[in-house]
C-alpha positions as semicolon CSV with decimal commas, in nm:
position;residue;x (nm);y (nm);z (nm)
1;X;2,297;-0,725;-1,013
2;X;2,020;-0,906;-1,125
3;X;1,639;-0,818;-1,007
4;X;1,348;-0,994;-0,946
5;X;1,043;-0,792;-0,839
6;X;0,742;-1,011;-0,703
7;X;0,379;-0,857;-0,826
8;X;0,164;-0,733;-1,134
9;X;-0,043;-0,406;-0,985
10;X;0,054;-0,029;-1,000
11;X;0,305;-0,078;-0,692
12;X;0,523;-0,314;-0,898
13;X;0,511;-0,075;-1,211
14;X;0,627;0,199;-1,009
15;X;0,940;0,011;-0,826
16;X;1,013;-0,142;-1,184
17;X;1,045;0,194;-1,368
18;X;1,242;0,343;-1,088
19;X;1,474;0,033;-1,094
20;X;1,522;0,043;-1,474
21;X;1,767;0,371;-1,379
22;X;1,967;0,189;-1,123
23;X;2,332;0,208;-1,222
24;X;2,383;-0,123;-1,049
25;X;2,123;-0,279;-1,223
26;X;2,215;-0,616;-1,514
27;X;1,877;-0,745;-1,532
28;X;1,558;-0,655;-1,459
29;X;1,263;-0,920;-1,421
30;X;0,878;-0,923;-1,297
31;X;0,691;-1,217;-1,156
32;X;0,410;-1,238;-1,305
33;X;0,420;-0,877;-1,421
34;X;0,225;-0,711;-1,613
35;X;0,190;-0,524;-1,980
36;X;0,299;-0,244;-1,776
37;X;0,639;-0,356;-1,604
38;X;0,725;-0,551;-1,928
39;X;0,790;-0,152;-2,072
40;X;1,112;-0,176;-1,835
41;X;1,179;-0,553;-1,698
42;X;1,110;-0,910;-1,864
43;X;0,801;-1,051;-1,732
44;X;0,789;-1,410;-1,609
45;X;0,479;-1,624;-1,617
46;X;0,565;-1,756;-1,199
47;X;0,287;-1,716;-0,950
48;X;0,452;-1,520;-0,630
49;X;0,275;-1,778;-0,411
50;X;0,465;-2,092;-0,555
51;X;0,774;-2,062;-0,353
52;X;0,926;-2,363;-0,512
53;X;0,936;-2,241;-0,878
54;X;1,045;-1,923;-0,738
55;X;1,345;-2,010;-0,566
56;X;1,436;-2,242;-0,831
57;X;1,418;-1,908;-1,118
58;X;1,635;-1,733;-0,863
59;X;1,890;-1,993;-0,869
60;X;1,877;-2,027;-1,230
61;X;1,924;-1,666;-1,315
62;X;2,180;-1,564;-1,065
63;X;1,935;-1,302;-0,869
64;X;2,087;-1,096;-0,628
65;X;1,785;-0,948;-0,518
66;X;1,390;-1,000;-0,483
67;X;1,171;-0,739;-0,412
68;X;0,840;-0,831;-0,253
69;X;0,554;-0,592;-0,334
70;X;0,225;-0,770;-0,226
71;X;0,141;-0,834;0,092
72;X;0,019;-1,177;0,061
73;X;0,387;-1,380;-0,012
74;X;0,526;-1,185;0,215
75;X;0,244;-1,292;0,500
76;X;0,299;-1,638;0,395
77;X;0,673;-1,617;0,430
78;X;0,841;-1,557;0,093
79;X;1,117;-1,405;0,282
80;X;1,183;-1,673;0,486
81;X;1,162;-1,931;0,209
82;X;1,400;-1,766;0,009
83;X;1,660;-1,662;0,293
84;X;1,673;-2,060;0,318
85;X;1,827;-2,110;0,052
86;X;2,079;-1,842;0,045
87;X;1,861;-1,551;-0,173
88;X;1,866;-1,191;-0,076
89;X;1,492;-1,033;-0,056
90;X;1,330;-0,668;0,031
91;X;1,092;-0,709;0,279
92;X;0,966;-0,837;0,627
93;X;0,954;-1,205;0,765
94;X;0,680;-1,387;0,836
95;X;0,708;-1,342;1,189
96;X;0,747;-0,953;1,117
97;X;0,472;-0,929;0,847
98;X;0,221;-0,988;1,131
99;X;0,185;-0,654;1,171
100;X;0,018;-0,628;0,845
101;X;-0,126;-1,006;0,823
102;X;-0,321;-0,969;1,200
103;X;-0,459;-0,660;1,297
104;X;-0,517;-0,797;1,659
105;X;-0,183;-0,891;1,651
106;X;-0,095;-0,524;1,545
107;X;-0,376;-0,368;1,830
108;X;-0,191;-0,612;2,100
109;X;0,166;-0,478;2,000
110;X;0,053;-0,163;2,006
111;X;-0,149;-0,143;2,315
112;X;0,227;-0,315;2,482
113;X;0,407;-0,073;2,365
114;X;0,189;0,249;2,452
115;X;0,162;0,397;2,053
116;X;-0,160;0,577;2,019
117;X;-0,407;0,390;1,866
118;X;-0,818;0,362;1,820
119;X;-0,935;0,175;2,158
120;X;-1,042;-0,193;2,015
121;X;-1,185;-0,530;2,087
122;X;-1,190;-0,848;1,866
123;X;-1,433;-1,115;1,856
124;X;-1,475;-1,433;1,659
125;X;-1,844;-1,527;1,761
126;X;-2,100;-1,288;1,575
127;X;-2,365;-1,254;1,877
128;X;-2,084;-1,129;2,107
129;X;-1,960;-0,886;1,844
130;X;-2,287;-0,778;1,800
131;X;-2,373;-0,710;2,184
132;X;-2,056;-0,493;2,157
133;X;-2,118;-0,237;1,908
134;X;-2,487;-0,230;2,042
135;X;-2,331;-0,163;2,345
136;X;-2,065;0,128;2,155
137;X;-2,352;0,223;1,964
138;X;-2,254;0,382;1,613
139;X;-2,033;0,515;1,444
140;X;-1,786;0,245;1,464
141;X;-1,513;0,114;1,275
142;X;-1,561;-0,271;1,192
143;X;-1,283;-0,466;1,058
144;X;-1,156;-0,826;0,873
145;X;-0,847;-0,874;1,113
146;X;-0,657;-1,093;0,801
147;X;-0,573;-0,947;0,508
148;X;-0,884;-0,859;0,282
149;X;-0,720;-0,596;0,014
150;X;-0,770;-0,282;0,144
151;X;-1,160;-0,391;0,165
152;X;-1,223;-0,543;0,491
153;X;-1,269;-0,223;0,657
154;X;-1,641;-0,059;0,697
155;X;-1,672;0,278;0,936
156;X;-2,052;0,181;1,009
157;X;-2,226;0,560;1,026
158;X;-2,548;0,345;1,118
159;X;-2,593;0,029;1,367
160;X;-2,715;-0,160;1,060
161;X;-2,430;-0,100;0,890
162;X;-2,249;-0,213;1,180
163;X;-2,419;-0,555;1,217
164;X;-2,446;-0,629;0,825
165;X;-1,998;-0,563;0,848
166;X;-1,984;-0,860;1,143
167;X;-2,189;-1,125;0,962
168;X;-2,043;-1,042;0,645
169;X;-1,675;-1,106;0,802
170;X;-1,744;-1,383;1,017
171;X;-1,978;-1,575;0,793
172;X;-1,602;-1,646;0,561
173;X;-1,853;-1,556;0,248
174;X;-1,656;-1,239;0,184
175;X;-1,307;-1,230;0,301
176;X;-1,279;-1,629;0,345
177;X;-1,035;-1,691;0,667
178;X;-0,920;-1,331;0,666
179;X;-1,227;-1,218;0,774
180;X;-1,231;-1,560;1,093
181;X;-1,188;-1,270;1,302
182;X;-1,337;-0,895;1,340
183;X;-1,160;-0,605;1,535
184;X;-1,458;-0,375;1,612
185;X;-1,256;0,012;1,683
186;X;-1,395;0,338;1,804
187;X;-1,451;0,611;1,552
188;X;-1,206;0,835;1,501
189;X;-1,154;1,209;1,338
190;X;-0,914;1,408;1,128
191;X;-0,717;1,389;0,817
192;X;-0,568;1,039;0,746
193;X;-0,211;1,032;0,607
194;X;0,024;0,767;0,482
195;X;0,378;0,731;0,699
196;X;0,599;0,531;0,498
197;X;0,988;0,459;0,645
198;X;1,212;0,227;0,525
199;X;1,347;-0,011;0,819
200;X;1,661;-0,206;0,886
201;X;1,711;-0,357;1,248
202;X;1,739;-0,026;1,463
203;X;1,763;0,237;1,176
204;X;1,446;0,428;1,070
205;X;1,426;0,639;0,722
206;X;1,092;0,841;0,730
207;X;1,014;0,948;0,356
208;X;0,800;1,216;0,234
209;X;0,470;1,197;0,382
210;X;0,142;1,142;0,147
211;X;-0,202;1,128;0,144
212;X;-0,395;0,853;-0,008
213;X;-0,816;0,866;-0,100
214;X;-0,942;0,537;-0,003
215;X;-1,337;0,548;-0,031
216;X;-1,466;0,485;-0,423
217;X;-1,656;0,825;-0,450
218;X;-1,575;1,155;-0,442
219;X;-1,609;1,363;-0,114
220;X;-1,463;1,048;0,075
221;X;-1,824;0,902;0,002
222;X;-1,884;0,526;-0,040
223;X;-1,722;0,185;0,024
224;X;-1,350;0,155;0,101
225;X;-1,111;0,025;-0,163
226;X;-0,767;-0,027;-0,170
227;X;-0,701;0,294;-0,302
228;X;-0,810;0,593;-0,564
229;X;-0,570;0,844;-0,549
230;X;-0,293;0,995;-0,336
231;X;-0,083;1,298;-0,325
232;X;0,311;1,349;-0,239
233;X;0,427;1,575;-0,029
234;X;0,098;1,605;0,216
235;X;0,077;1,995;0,378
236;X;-0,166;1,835;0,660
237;X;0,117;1,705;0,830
238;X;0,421;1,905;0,965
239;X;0,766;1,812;1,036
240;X;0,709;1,804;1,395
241;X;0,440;1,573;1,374
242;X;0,644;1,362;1,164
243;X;0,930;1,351;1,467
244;X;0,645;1,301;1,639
245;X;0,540;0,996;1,491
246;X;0,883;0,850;1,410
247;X;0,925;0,900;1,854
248;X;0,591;0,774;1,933
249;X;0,481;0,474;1,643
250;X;0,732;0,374;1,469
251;X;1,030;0,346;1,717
252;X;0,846;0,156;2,015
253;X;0,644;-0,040;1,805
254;X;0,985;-0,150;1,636
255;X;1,135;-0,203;2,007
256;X;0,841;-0,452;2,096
257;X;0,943;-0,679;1,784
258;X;1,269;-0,710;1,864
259;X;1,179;-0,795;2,221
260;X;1,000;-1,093;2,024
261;X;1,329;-1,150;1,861
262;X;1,171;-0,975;1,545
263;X;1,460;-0,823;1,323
264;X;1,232;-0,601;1,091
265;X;1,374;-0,524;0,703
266;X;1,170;-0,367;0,444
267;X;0,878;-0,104;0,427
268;X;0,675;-0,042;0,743
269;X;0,338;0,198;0,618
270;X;0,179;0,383;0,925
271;X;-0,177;0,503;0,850
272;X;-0,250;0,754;1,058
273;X;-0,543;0,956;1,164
274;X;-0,417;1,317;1,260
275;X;-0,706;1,331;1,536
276;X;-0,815;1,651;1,740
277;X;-0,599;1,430;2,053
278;X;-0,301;1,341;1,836
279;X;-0,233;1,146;1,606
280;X;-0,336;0,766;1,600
281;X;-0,274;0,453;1,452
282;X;-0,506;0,356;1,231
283;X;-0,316;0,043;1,082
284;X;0,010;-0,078;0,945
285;X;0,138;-0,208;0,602
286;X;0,469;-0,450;0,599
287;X;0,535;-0,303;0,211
288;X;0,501;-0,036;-0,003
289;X;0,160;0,120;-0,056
290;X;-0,056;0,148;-0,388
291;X;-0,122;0,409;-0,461
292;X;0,156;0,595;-0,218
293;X;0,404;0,405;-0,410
294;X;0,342;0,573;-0,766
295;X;0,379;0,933;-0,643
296;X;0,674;0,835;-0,429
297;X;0,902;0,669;-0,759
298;X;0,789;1,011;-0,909
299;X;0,959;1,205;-0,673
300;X;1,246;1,021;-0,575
301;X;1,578;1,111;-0,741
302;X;1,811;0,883;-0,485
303;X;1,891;0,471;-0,702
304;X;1,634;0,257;-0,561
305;X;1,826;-0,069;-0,576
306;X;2,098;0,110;-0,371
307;X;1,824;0,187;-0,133
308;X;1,667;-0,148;-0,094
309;X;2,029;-0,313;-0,087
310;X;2,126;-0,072;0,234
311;X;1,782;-0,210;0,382
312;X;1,858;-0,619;0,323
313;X;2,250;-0,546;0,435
314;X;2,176;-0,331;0,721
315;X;2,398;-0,030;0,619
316;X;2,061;0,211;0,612
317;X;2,235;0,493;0,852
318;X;2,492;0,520;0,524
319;X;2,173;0,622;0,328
320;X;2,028;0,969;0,246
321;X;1,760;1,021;0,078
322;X;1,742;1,304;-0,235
323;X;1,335;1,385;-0,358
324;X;1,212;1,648;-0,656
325;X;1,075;1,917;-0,509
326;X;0,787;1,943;-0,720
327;X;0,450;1,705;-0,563
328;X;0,299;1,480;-0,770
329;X;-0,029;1,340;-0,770
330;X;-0,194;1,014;-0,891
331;X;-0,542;0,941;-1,021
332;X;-0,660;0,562;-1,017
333;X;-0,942;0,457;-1,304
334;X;-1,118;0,122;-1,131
335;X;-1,341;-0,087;-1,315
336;X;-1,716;-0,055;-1,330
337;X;-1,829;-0,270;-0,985
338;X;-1,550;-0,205;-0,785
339;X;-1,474;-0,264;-0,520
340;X;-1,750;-0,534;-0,565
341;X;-1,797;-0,776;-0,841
342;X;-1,637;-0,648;-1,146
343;X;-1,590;-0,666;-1,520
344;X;-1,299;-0,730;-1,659
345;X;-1,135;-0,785;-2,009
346;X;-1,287;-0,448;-2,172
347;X;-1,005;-0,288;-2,379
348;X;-0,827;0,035;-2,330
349;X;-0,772;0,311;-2,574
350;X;-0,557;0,590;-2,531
351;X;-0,284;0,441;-2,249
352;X;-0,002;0,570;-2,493
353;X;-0,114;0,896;-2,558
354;X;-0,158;0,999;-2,166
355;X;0,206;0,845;-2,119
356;X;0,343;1,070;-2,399
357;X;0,298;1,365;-2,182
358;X;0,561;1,511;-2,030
359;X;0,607;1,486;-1,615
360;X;0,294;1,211;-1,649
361;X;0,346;0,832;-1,631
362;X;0,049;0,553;-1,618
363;X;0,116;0,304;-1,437
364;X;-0,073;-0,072;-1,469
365;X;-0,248;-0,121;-1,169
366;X;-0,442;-0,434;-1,339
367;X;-0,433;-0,484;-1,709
368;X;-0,357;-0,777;-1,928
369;X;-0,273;-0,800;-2,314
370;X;-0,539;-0,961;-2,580
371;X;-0,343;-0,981;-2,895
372;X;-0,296;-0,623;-2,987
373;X;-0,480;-0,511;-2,721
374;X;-0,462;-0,361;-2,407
375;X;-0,771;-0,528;-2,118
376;X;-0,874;-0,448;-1,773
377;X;-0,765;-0,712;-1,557
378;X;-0,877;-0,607;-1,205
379;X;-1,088;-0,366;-0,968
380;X;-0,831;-0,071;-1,018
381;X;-0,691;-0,064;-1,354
382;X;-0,457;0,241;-1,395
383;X;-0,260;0,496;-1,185
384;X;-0,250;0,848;-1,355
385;X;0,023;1,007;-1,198
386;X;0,217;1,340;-1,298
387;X;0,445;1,590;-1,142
388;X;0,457;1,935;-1,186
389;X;0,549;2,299;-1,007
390;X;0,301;2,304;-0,766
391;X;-0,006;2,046;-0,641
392;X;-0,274;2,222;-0,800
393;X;-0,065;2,226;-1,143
394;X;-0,008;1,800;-1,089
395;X;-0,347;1,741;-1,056
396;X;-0,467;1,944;-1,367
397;X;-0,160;1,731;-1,562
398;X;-0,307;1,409;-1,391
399;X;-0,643;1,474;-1,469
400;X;-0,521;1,635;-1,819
401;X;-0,364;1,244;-1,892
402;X;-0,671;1,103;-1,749
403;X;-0,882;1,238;-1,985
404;X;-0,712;1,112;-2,281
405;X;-0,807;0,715;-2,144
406;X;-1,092;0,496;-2,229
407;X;-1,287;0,237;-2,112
408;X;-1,621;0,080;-2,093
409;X;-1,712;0,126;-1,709
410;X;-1,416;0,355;-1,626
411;X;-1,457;0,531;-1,282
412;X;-1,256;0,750;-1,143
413;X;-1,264;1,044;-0,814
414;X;-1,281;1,380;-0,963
415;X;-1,110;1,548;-0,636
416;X;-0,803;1,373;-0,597
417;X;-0,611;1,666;-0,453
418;X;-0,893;1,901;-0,352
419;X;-0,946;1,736;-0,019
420;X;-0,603;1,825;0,136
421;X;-0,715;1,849;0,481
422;X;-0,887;1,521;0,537
């Protein structure tokens, strides 16, 4: 079968390379790609959000199946596009993808369907936004209901904070339309983990749970990003709570789409907050997550492709999943700025020399090639990520690989792995 994967970061790396070993796997491409996934697949020069050249490279080189990694195609219904005209694809509609695309539309769903969640309100006039967390008083949680990159979200310790979040959103100067509308949440408290299933109609496949290290700094200090690190399998959560979750998230919130007439296929990513009252909702992804994704493919022994095709056909219940037991951990080097305004096009020494290790792979979160060369192209760059015996020996091989990588302005958490209980 022929495969075309949809992305350039770290996530589309990761589902590459773990495609390249699928026994039912003729070709391998990557739109756009990136000096990363062109190690495994052939890159094509197609932007994922022109549907029309799309479709017509799927027709013209017999794919079988596209895999959607970003969220942003799939919001603006790639799915759809391409089930018009007869082509198989990995992930949610449009319809479904508004779980991920609208967090109001998410909170509503939710609140229908009783899953626990942080109690919310959503405004789209500043003033009346403002009145309300005056009102709540701090901290609060303040977020860009569109999507926004994993940076739309500020936890607002101080009321200033709090304000400076609303005008920032609904002004459109920093998240354009995504940020047309706020969803101002209470605070909440506890470790936050990363529930990934895989979902076809009525079947549910929870995989191993991780924990992902959103703020920029270490000690969970500083603004939120999309992503610096994450950890696979996570000890803060037990198997119970992971029934738990499966009975009390992912299962009704599943039943209230297809009461819409929703038929949800792909990836559905529960963050959740493992609060002293339960665990909560904190918001959903319609795809894989970056960096979950990366120490997931490093674990997984079962064929992807066969995977994903169970998902798209609707034969999931046939599937069983088989994982390493050894954890592995991943380390993400951003550029200097991020998750601001950043430089980019600085080249990178030493990528080949961290990859030669064994049990360690880097994946291309956002690089480009100059000539010879190897340039940041993006806020996170690369995704150190190794397996090993234990979690303690992963993150001294992650860190280990890290080392061996240079760049001007290269930042990177020093604890990935240390903070296991929150």
């Amino acid at each position: 079968m022929n495969v075309a994967v949809i992305g350039n970061g770290g996530r589309e790396h990761a589902l590459c390379w773990k495609l390249a070993s699928s026994k039912g796997l003729t070709k391998l491409y990557c739109l756009p790609g990136s000096p990363g996934t062109a190690q495994v697949a052939e890159n094509v020069a197609i932007d994922p959000m022109d549907f029309k050249k799309l479709i017509a490279f799927c027709q013209k080189n017999a794919i079988g199946l596209v895999v959607v990694g970003p969220e942003d195609p799939l919001a603006a219904g790639i799915v759809d596009a391409l089930a018009k005209e007869g082509i198989r694809a990995f992930g949610p509609n449009k319809e479904a993808a508004q779980l991920e695309a609208d967090k109001w539309y998410a909170k509503e769903l939710m609140r229908q369907q009783a899953v626990p969640t942080a109690e919310a309100r959503s405004f789209t006039d500043p003033r009346a936004a403002k009145e309300y967390v005056e009102m709540r008083g701090a901290p609060i949680v303040v977020k860009a209901a569109g999507l926004a990159k994993g940076k739309g979200v500020t936890v607002a310790y101080r009321m200033p904070d709090a304000i400076e979040a609303i005008d920032a959103a609904l002004s459109g100067k920093v998240f354009g339309e995504a940020g047309a509308r706020v969803v101002i949440e209470e605070f909440m408290t506890g470790p936050e983990v990363s529930v990934l299933a895989f979902v076809s109609g009525n079947a549910i496949y929870v995989m191993e749970p991780c924990q992902d290290h959103k703020p920029i700094d270490d000690g969970n200090t500083g603004p939120m990003t999309g992503g610096m690190g994450a950890f696979c399998p996570t000890p803060t959560i037990s198997n119970e709570v992971l029934s738990q979750i499966e009975r009390d998230v992912f299962i009704p919130v599943l039943d209230g789409l297809r009461r819409d007439g929703i038929d949800y296929r792909g990836v559905l990513y529960a963050g959740m907050m493992l609060t002293p009252n339960g665990p909560k909702v904190v918001e959903f992804n319609c795809r894989f997550g970056d960096p979950e994704t990366q120490v997931l493919m490093m674990r997984l022994r079962s064929d992807l492709l066969e995977v994903l095709n169970a998902v798209v056909d609707g034969t999931l219940e046939s599937v069983k999943l088989e994982w390493d037991a050894r954890p592995s951990l991943c380390v993400i080097a951003s550029s200097k700025g991020y998750p601001g305004k950043h430089v980019t096009g600085t080249e990178i020494k030493g990528i080949e020399s961290a990859d030669e290790m064994p049990d360690v792979k880097v994946f291309h979160s956002g690089t480009k090639r100059y000539g010879a060369a190897t340039q940041t192209n993006g806020g996170r760059v690369l995704a150190v990520t190794a397996i090993a015996k234990d979690m303690d020996a992963a993150r001294e091989k992650a860190y280990a690989a890290m080392g061996k990588i240079q760049f001007d302005g290269m930042h990177y958490r020093k604890d990935i792995g240390k903070l296991r209980n929150g």
